[in-house]
Coordinates of C-alpha atoms in Angstrom, one line a residue:
X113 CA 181.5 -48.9 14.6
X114 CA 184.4 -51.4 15.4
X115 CA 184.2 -54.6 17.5
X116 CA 184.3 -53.3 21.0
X117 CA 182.1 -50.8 20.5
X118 CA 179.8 -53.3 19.3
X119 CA 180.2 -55.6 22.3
X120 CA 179.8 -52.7 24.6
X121 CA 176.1 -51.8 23.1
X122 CA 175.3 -55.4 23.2
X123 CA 175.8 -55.3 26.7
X124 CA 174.5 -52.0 27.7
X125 CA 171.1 -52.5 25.6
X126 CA 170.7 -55.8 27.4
X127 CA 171.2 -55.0 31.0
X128 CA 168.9 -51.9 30.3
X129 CA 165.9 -54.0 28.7
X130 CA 166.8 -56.1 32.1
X131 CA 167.0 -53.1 34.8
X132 CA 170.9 -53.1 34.5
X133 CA 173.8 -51.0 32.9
X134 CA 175.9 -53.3 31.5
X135 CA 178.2 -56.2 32.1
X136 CA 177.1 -59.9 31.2
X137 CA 175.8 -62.5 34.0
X138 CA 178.4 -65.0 35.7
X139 CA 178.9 -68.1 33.6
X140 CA 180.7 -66.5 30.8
X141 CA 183.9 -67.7 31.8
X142 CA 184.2 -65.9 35.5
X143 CA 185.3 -68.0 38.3
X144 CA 183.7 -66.1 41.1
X145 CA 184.8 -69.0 43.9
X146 CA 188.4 -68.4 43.0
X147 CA 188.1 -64.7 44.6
X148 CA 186.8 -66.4 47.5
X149 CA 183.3 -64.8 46.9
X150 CA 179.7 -66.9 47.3
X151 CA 176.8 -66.1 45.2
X152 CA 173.3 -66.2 46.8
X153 CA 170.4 -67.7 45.1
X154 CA 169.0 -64.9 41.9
X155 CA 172.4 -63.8 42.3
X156 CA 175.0 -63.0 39.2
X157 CA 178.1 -61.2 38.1
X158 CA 178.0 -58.5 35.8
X159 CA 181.4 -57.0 34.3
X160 CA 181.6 -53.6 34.7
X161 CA 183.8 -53.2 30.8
X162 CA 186.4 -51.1 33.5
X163 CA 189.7 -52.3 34.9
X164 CA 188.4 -55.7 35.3
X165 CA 185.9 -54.9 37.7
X166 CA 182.8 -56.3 38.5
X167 CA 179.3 -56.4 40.5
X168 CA 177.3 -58.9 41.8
X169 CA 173.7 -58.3 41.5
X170 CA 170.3 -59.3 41.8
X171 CA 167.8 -58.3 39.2
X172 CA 164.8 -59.3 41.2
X173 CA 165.9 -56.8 43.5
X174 CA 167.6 -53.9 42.4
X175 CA 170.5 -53.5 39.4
X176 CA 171.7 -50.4 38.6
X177 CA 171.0 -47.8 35.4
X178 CA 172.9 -45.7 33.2
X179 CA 172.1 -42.8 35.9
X180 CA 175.0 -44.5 37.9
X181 CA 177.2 -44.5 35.5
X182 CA 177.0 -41.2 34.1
X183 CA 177.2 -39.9 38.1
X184 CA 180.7 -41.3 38.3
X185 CA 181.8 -39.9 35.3
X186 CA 180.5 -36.0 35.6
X187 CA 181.8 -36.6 39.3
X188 CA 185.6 -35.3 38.4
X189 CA 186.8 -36.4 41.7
X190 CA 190.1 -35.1 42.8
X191 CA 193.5 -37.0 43.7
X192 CA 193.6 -37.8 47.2
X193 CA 189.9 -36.8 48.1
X194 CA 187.6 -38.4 50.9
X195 CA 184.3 -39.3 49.2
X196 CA 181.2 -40.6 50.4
X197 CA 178.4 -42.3 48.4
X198 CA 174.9 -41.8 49.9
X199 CA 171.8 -44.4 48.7
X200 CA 174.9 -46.6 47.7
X201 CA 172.5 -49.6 46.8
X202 CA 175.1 -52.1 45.7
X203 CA 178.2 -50.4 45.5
X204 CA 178.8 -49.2 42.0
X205 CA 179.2 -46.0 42.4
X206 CA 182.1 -46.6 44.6
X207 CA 183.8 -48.7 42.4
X208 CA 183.7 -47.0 39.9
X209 CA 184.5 -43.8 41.1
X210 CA 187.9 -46.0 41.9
X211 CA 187.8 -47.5 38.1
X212 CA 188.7 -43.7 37.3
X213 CA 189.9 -41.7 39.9
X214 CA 192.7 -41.5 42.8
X215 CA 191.1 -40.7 45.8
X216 CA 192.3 -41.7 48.7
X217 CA 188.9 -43.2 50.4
X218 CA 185.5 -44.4 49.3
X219 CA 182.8 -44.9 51.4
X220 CA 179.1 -45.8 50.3
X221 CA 176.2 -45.6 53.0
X222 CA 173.2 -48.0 52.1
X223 CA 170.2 -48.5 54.4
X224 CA 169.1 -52.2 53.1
X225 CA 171.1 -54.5 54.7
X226 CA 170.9 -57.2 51.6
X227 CA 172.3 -54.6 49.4
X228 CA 175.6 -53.7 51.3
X229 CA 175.9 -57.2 51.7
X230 CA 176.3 -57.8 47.8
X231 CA 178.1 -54.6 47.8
X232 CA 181.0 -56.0 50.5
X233 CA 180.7 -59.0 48.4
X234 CA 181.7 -56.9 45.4
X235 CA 184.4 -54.9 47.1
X236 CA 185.6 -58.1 48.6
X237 CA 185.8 -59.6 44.5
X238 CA 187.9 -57.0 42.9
X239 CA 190.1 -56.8 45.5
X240 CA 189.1 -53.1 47.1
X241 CA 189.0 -53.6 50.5
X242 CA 191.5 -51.1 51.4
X243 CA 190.0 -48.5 49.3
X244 CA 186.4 -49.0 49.5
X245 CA 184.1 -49.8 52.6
X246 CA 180.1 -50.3 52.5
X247 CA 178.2 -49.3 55.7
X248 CA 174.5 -50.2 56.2
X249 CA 173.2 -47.6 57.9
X250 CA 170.5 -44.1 57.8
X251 CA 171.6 -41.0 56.0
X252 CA 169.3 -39.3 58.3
X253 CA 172.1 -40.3 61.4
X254 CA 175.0 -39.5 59.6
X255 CA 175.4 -36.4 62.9
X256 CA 175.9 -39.4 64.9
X257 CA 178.3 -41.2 63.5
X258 CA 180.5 -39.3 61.4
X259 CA 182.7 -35.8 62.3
X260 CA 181.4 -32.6 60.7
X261 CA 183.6 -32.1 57.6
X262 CA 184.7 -35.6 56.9
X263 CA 184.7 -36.0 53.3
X264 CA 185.8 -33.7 50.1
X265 CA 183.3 -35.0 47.9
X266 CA 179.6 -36.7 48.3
X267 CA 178.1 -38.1 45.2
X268 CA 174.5 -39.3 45.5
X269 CA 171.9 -41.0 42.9
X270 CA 168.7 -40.4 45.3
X271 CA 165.0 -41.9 45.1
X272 CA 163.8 -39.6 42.0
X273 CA 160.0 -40.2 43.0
X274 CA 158.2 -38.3 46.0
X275 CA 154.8 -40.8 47.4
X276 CA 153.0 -38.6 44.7
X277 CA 154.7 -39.3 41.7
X278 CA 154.3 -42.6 39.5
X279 CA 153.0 -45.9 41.1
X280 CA 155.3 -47.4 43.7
X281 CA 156.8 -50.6 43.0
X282 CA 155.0 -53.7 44.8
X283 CA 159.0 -55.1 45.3
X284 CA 159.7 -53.1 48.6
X285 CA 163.7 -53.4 47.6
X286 CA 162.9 -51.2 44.6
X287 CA 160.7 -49.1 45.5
X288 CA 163.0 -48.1 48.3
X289 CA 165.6 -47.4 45.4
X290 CA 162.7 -45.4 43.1
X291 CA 160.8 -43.7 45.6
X292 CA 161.4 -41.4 48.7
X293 CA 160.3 -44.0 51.4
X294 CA 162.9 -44.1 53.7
X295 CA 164.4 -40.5 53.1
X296 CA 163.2 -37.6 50.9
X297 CA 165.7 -35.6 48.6
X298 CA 165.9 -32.5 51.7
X299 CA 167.6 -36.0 54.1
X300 CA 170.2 -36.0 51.3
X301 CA 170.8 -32.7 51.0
X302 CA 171.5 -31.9 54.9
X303 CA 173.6 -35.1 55.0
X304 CA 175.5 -34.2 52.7
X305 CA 175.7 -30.5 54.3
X306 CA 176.9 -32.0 57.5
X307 CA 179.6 -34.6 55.4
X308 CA 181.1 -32.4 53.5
X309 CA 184.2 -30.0 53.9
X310 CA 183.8 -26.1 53.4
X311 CA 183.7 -25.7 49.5
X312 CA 183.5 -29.8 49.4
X313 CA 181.4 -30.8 46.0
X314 CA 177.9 -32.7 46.2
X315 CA 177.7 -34.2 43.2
X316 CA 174.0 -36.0 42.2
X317 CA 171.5 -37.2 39.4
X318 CA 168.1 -36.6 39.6
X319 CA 165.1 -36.0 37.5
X320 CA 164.7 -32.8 35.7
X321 CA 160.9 -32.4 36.5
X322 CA 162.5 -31.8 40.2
X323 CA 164.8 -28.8 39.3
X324 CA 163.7 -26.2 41.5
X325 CA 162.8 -27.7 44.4
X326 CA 166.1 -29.5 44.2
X327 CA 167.8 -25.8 43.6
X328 CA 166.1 -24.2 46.5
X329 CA 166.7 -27.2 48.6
X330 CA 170.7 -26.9 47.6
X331 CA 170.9 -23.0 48.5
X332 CA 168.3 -23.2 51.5
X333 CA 171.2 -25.8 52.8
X334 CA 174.1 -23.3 51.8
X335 CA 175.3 -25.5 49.1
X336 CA 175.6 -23.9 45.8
X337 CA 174.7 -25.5 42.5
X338 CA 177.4 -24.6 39.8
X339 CA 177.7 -26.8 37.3
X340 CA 174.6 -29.0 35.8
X341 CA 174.2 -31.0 32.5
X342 CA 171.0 -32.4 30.6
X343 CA 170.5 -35.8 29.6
X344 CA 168.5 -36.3 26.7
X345 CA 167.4 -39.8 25.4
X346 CA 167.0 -38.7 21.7
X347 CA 168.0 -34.9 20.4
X348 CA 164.7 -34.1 20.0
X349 CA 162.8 -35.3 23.1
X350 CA 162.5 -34.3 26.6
X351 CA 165.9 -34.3 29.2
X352 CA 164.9 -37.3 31.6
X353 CA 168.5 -36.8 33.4
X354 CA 170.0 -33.9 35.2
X355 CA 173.7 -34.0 36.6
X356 CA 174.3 -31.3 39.0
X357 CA 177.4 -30.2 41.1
X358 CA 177.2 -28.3 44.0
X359 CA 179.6 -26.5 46.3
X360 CA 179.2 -25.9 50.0
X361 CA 179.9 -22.2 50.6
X362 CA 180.2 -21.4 47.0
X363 CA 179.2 -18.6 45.5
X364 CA 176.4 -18.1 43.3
X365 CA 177.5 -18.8 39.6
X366 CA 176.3 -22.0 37.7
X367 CA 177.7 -23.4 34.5
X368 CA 175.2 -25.2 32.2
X369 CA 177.3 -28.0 30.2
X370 CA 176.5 -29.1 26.9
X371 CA 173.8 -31.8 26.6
X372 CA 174.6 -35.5 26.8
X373 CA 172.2 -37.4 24.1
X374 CA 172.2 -41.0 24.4
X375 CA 170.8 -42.1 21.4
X376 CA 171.4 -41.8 17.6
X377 CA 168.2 -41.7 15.2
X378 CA 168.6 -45.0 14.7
X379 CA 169.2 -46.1 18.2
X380 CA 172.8 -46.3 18.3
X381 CA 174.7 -44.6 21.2
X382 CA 176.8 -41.5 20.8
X383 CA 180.3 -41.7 20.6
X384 CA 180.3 -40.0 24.0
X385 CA 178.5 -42.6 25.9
X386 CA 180.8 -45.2 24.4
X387 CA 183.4 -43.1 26.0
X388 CA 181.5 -42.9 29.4
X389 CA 181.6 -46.6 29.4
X390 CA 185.0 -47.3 28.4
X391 CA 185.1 -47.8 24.5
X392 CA 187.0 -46.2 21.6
X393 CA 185.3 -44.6 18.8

């Protein structure tokens, strides 16, 4: 393993053990006042190890996982596309869906107003304005406020938990993020039907405990699933990830891709999810 692969564990086992992904907190040499951007109290700066980019974030509220990251990397989004992010939380899907694509406009719909906040804050830092906006609003209006058809692509890393499943969080912000309070998987799957072009891609992570509701939901909605990958922690232990792309209209053919395994035996990352977040092996 050479330096940077090194560097890039460090910082991916840290922000995991603390609820985030990776990147290291402001005050290792960012100047976040020179971008013109104000950190809020519990706020910090986390680099994203991608085209310079990073996120402001809160960890007593919400940070992002791995789930986010490996969404915008089995995402494959096409040059020129419209794409919109639903439960956006604080943007990082959106950038870095344009850390490694061309399309031509990101949106990402968030319903807590204190997370598009630090989103816009975000956008606002790396200089994205005019290829990334952050709306607060409810994926269960999106019929009144965008067109039919609008966008080529939405990608969408929903509440995994239903009111029945695991114990909801006592911090309202994250429980919103973890569990279906404020919008249940069938919300995201009809938003996205009404978003999204004829043969547009939906393109989402979920829990694999969830598969076939989430399958009948997709085709009840006339979006077909066609491509889906396992996560697995370890080789030899349960998948606790599922990546899945879906087509409006499509027909019915699905592609299972080879398993992503995170972890060596001796808790070392594969070579692939170095890859994923922007090393060389």
């Amino acid at each position: 393993m050479n330096r940077e692969n090194e560097v890039i564990k460090q910082n991916v086992d840290e922000n995991n053990r603390s609820g985030c992904a990776c990147g290291q907190p402001d005050g290792n040499g960012w100047n976040h006042e020179a971008s013109g951007v104000t950190l809020h109290p519990g706020e910090r700066i986390d680099d994203l190890q991608i085209n310079g980019f990073q996120i402001i974030q809160n960890p007593d509220k919400f940070c992002f996982g791995m789930d986010a990251v490996l969404l915008s990397d089995y995402a494959g989004i096409r040059k020129d596309s419209r794409v919109m992010d639903l439960c956006s939380g604080t943007g990082i899907v959106p950038i870095l869906l344009e850390a490694k694509y061309e399309a031509s406009y990101i949106e990402g719909l968030e319903y807590q107003e204190d997370c598009v906040d630090m989103a816009r804050r975000s956008v606002k830092m790396n200089g994205l304005e005019r290829k990334i906006r952050m709306t607060a609003g409810d994926i269960r209006t999106v019929r009144e406020h965008y067109p039919a058809g609008s966008f080529d692509y939405v990608t969408c890393n929903p509440p995994y938990m239903t009111g029945h499943h695991g114990q909801t969080n006592q911090n309202y912000g994250k429980a919103i993020a973890r569990h279906e309070i404020l919008c249940s998987f069938a919300d995201v799957v009809q938003a996205a039907k009404w978003l999204l072009k004829e043969t547009g891609h939906l393109i989402l992570v979920h829990r694999p405990f969830r598969l076939a509701e989430i399958f009948y939901c997709l085709k009840e909605n006339k979006i077909e699933p066609k491509r889906m990958r396992l996560v697995y922690p370890y080789m030899d232990k349960e998948p606790n990830m599922v990546l899945i792309e879906a087509v409006k209209g499509g027909r019915e053919r699905i592609t299972v891709d080879p398993p992503l395994i995170i972890y060596r035996k001796d808790g070392s990352y594969m070579d692939e999810v170095y890859q994923i977040y922007g090393g060389r092996v």
